Tab-separated table of C-alpha atoms in Angstrom:
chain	number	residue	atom	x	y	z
A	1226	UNK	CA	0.000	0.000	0.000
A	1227	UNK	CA	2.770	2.556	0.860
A	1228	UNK	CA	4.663	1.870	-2.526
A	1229	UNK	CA	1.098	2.334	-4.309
A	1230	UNK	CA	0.535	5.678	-2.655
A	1231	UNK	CA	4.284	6.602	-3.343
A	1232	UNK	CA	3.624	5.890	-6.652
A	1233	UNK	CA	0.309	7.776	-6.793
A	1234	UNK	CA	1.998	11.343	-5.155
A	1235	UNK	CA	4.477	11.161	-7.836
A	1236	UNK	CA	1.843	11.775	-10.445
A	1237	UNK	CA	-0.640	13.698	-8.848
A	1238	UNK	CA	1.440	16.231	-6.828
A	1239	UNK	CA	4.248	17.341	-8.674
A	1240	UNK	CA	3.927	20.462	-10.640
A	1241	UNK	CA	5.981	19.254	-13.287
A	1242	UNK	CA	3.416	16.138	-13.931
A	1243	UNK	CA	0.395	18.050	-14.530
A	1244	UNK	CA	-1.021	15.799	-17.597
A	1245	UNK	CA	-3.836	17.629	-19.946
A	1246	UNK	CA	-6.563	15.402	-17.788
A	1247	UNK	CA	-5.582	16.440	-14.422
A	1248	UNK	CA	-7.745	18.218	-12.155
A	1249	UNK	CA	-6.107	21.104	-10.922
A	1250	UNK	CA	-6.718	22.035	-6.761
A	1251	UNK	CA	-5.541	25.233	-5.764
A	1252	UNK	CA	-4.017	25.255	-1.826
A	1253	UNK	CA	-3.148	28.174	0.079
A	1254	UNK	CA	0.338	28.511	1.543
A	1255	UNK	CA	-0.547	28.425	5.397
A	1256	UNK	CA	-2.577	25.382	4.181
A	1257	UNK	CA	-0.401	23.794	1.985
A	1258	UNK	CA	2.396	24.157	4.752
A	1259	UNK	CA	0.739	21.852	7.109
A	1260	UNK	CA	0.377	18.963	4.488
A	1261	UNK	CA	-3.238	18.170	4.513
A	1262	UNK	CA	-3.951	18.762	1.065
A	1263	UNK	CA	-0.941	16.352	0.301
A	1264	UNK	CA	-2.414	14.428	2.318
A	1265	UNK	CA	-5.791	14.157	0.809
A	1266	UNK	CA	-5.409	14.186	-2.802
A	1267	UNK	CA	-3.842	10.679	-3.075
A	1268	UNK	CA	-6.508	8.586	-0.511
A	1269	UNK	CA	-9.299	10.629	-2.895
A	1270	UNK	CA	-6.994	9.598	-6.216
A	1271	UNK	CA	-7.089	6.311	-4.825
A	1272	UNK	CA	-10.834	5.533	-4.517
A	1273	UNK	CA	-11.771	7.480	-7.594
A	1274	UNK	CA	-8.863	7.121	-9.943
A	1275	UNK	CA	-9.450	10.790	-10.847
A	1276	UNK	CA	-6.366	12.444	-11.148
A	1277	UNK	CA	-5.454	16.093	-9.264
A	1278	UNK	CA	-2.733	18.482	-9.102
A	1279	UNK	CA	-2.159	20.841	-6.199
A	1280	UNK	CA	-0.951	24.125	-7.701
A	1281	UNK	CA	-0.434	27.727	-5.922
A	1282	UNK	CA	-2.931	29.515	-4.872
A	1283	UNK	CA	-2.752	32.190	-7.598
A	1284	UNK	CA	-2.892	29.470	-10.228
A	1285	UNK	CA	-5.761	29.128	-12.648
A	1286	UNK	CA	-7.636	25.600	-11.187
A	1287	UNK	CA	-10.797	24.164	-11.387
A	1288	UNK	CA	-10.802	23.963	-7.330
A	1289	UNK	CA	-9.542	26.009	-4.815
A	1290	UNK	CA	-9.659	26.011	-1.134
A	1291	UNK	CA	-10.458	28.825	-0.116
A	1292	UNK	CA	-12.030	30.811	3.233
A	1293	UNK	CA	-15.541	31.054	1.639
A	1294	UNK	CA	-17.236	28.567	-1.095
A	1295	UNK	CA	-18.686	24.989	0.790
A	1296	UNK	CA	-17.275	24.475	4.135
A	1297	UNK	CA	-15.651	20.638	4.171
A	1298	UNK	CA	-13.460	21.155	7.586
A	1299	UNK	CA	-11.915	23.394	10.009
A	1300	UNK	CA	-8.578	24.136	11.822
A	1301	UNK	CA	-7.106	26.380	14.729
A	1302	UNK	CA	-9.245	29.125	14.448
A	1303	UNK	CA	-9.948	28.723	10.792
A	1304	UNK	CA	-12.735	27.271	8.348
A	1305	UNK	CA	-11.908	26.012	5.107
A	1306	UNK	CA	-14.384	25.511	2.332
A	1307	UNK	CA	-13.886	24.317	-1.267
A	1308	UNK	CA	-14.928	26.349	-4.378
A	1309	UNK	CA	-15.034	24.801	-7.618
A	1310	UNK	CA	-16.330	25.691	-11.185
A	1311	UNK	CA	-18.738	23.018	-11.638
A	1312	UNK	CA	-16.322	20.079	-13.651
A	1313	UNK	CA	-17.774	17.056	-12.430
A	1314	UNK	CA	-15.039	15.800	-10.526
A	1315	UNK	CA	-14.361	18.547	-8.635
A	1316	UNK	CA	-17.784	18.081	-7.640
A	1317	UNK	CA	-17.080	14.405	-7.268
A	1318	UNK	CA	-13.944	15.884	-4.748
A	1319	UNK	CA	-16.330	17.946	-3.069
A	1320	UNK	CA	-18.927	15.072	-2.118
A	1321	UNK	CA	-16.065	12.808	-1.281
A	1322	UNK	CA	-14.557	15.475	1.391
A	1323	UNK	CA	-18.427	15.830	3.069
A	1324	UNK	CA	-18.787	12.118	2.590
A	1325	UNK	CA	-18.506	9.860	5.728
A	1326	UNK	CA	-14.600	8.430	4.128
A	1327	UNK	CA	-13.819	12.108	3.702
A	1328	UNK	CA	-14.540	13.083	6.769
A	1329	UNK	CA	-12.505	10.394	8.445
A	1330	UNK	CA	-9.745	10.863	6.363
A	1331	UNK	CA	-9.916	14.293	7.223
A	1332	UNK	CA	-9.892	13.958	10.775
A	1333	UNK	CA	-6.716	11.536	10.424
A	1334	UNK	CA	-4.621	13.597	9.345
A	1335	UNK	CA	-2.452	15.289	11.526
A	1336	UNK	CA	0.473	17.502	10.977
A	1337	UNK	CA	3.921	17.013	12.406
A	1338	UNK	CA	3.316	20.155	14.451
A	1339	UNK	CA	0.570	18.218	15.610
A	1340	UNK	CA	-1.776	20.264	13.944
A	1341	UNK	CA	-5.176	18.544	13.213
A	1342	UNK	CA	-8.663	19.280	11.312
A	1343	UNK	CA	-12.634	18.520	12.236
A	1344	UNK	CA	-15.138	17.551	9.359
A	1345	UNK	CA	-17.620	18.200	12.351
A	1346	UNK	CA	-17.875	22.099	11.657
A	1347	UNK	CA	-19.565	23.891	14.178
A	1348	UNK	CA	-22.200	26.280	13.662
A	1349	UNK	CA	-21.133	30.055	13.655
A	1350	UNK	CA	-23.442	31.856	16.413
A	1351	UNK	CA	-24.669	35.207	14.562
A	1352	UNK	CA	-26.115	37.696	17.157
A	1353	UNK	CA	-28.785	39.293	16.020
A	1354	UNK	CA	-29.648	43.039	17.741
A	1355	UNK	CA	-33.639	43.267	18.077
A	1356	UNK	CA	-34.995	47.048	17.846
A	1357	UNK	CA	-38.116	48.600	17.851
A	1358	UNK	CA	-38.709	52.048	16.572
A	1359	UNK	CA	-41.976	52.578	19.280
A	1360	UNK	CA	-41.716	55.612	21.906
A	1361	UNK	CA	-40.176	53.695	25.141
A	1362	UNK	CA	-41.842	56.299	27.589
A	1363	UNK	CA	-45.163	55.373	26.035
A	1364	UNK	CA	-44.232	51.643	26.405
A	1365	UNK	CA	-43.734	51.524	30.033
A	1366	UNK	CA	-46.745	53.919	31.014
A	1367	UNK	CA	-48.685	51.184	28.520
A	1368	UNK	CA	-47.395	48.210	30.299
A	1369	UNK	CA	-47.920	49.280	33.756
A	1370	UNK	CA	-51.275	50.583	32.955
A	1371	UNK	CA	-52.677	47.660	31.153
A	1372	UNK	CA	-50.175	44.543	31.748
A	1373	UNK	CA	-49.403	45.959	34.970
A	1374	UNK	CA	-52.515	44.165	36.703
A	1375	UNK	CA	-50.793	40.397	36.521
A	1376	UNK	CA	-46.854	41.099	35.567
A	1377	UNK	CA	-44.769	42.372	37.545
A	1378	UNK	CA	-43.694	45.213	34.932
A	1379	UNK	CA	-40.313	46.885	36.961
A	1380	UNK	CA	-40.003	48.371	40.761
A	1381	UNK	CA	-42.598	50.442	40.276
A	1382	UNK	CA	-45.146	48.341	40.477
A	1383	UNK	CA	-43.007	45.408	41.892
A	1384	UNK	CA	-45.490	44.314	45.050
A	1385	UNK	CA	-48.356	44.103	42.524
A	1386	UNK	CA	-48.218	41.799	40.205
A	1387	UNK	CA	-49.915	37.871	40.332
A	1388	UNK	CA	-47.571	35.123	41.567
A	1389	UNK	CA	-48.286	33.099	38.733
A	1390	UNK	CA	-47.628	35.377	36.152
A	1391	UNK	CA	-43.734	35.803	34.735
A	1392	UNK	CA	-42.552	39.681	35.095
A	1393	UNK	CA	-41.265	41.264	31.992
A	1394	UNK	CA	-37.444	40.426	33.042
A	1395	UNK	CA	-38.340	36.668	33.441
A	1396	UNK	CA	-39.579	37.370	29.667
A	1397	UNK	CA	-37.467	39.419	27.936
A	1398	UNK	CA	-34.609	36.625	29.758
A	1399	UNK	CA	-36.186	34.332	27.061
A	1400	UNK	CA	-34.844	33.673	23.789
A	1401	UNK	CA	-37.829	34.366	21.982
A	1402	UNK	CA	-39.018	37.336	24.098
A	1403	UNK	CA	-40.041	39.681	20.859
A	1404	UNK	CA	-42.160	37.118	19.225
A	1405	UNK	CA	-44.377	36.291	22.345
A	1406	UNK	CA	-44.888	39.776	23.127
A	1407	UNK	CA	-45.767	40.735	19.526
A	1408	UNK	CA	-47.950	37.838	19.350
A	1409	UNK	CA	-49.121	37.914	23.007
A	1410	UNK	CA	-52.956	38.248	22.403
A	1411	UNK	CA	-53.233	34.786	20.758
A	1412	UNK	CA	-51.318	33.449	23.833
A	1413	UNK	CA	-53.312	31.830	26.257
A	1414	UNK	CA	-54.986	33.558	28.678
A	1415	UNK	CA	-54.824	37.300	26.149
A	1416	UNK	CA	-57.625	36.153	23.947
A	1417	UNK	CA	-60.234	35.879	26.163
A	1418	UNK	CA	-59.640	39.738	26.997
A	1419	UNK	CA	-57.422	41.319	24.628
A	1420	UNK	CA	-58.725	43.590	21.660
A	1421	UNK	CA	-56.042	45.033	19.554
A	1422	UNK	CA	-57.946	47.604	16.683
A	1423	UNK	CA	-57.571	46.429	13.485
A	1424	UNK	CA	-55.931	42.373	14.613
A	1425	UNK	CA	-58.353	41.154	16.876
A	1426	UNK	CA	-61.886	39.795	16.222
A	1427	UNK	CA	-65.009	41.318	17.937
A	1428	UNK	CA	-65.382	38.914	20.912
A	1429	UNK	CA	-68.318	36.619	20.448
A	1430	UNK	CA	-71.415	38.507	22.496
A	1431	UNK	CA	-71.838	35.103	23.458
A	1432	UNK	CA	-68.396	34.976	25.175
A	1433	UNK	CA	-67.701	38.473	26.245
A	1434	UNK	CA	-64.605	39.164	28.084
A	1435	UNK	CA	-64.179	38.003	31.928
A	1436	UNK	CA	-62.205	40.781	33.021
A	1437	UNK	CA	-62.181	44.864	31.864
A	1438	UNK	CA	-60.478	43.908	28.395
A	1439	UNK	CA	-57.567	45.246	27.309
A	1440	UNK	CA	-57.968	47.285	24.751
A	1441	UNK	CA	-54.657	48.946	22.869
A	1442	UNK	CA	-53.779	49.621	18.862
A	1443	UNK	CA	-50.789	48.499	16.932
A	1444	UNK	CA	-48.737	51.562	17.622
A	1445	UNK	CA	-49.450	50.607	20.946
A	1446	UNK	CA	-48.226	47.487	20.832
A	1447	UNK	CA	-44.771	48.614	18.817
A	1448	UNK	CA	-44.688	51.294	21.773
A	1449	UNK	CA	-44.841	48.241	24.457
A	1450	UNK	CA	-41.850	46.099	22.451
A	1451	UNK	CA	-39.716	49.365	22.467
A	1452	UNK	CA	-40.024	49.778	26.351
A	1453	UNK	CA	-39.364	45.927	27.146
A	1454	UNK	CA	-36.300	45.872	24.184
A	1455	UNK	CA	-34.415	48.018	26.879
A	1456	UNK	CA	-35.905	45.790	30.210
A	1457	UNK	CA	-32.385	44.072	31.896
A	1458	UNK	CA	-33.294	40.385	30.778
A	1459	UNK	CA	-33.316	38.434	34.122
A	1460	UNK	CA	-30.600	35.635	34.591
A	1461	UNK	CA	-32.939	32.527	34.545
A	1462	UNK	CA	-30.365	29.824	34.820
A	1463	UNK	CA	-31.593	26.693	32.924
A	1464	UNK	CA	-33.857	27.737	30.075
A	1465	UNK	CA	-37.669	28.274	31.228
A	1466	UNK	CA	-40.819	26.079	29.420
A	1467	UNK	CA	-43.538	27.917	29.366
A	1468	UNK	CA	-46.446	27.693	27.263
């Protein structure tokens, strides 16, 4: 096996071999210094008897590893993806590196510097600001004057609230804080009191609300998200189920 991969790097990695059928893979320097590439070409030349050529990184190729295109594995502190120009076997390349083989030979490999790659690519965590163009002042007199009977809204009104009710930190602590409070009148208990002009049905005469309803517009409501965007989220430890 060792003379047969010998054999094999002799024609697919050397410059000076490139044959009018080889595939051309372009490697950048920091990652043709650690050897992976090498490393690669010859197990994928092996399965697939398709022949490639690592050239530089500036070199016209129908591949190239690069820091964008398809991600196939990642490094110390670095992502590598693989862009190609549709030929079928670079595409054939490409499915073999995201392919269960690839990914184990991938994550074989390791350098002499004992540098080594994951096929297991994590997912990048994008944080994502939520704003609200409502006037805050508004917001807060709104909340305390009509959410203000069960929540527990901020100090003001702290000793007031319903035990069984979550405050607005408890709330805005969760993960999807904006959606329940822009949808909060088709959350359980809301309907059954909650008019919003212009969203909201009529309640049915036959049903009419149990409590003083609460009755606000949608500039009301935008008002309301802009005051609890700015609440201090409360630190809730394990993540909270709540329906």
């Amino acid at each position: 096996m060792r003379r047969i991969l010998r054999a094999l790097a002799c024609v697919v990695l050397l410059p000076t071999t490139l044959g009018a059928e080889d595939l051309r893979l372009a490697v950048p320097e920091a990652l043709e210094a650690t050897g992976l590439a090498q490393y690669l070409v010859p197990r994928f030349s092996l399965k697939t008897s398709v022949r490639i050529a690592r050239v530089g990184p500036d070199a016209e190729a129908e591949m190239r590893f690069t820091r964008g295109g398809t991600a196939v594995f990642e490094g110390p502190q670095q992502r590598w993806g693989l862009e190609h120009d549709g030929d079928p076997r670079a595409v054939r390349f490409l499915d073999w590196l995201k392919s269960d083989v690839g990914k184990r030979t991938i994550e074989s490999f390791k350098a002499e510097d004992g540098t080594t790659y994951s096929a297991a690519l994590t997912q990048a965590k994008v944080e994502v600001e939520v704003s609200f163009d409502g006037d805050r002042r508004k917001g807060e007199a709104l909340s305390l004057s009509l959410c203000g009977r069960c929540h527990v809204i901020n100090e003001s009104n702290r000793m007031n609230g319903m035990g069984s009710t979550p405050s607005f930190r408890v709330l805005r602590g969760l993960s999807d804080w904006d959606r329940r409070f822009a949808n909060f009148h088709l959350l359980n208990p809301h309907p059954s009191f909650t008019q919003i002009d212009g969203v909201t049905d009529p309640f049915d005469p036959t049903l009419p609300s149990p409590i003083v309803p609460v009755e606000l517009t949608v500039d009301d409501l935008e008002a309301i998200l802009a005051y609890v965007s700015g609440v201090a989220p409360a630190d809730l430890g394990a993540p909270l189920q709540l329906q």
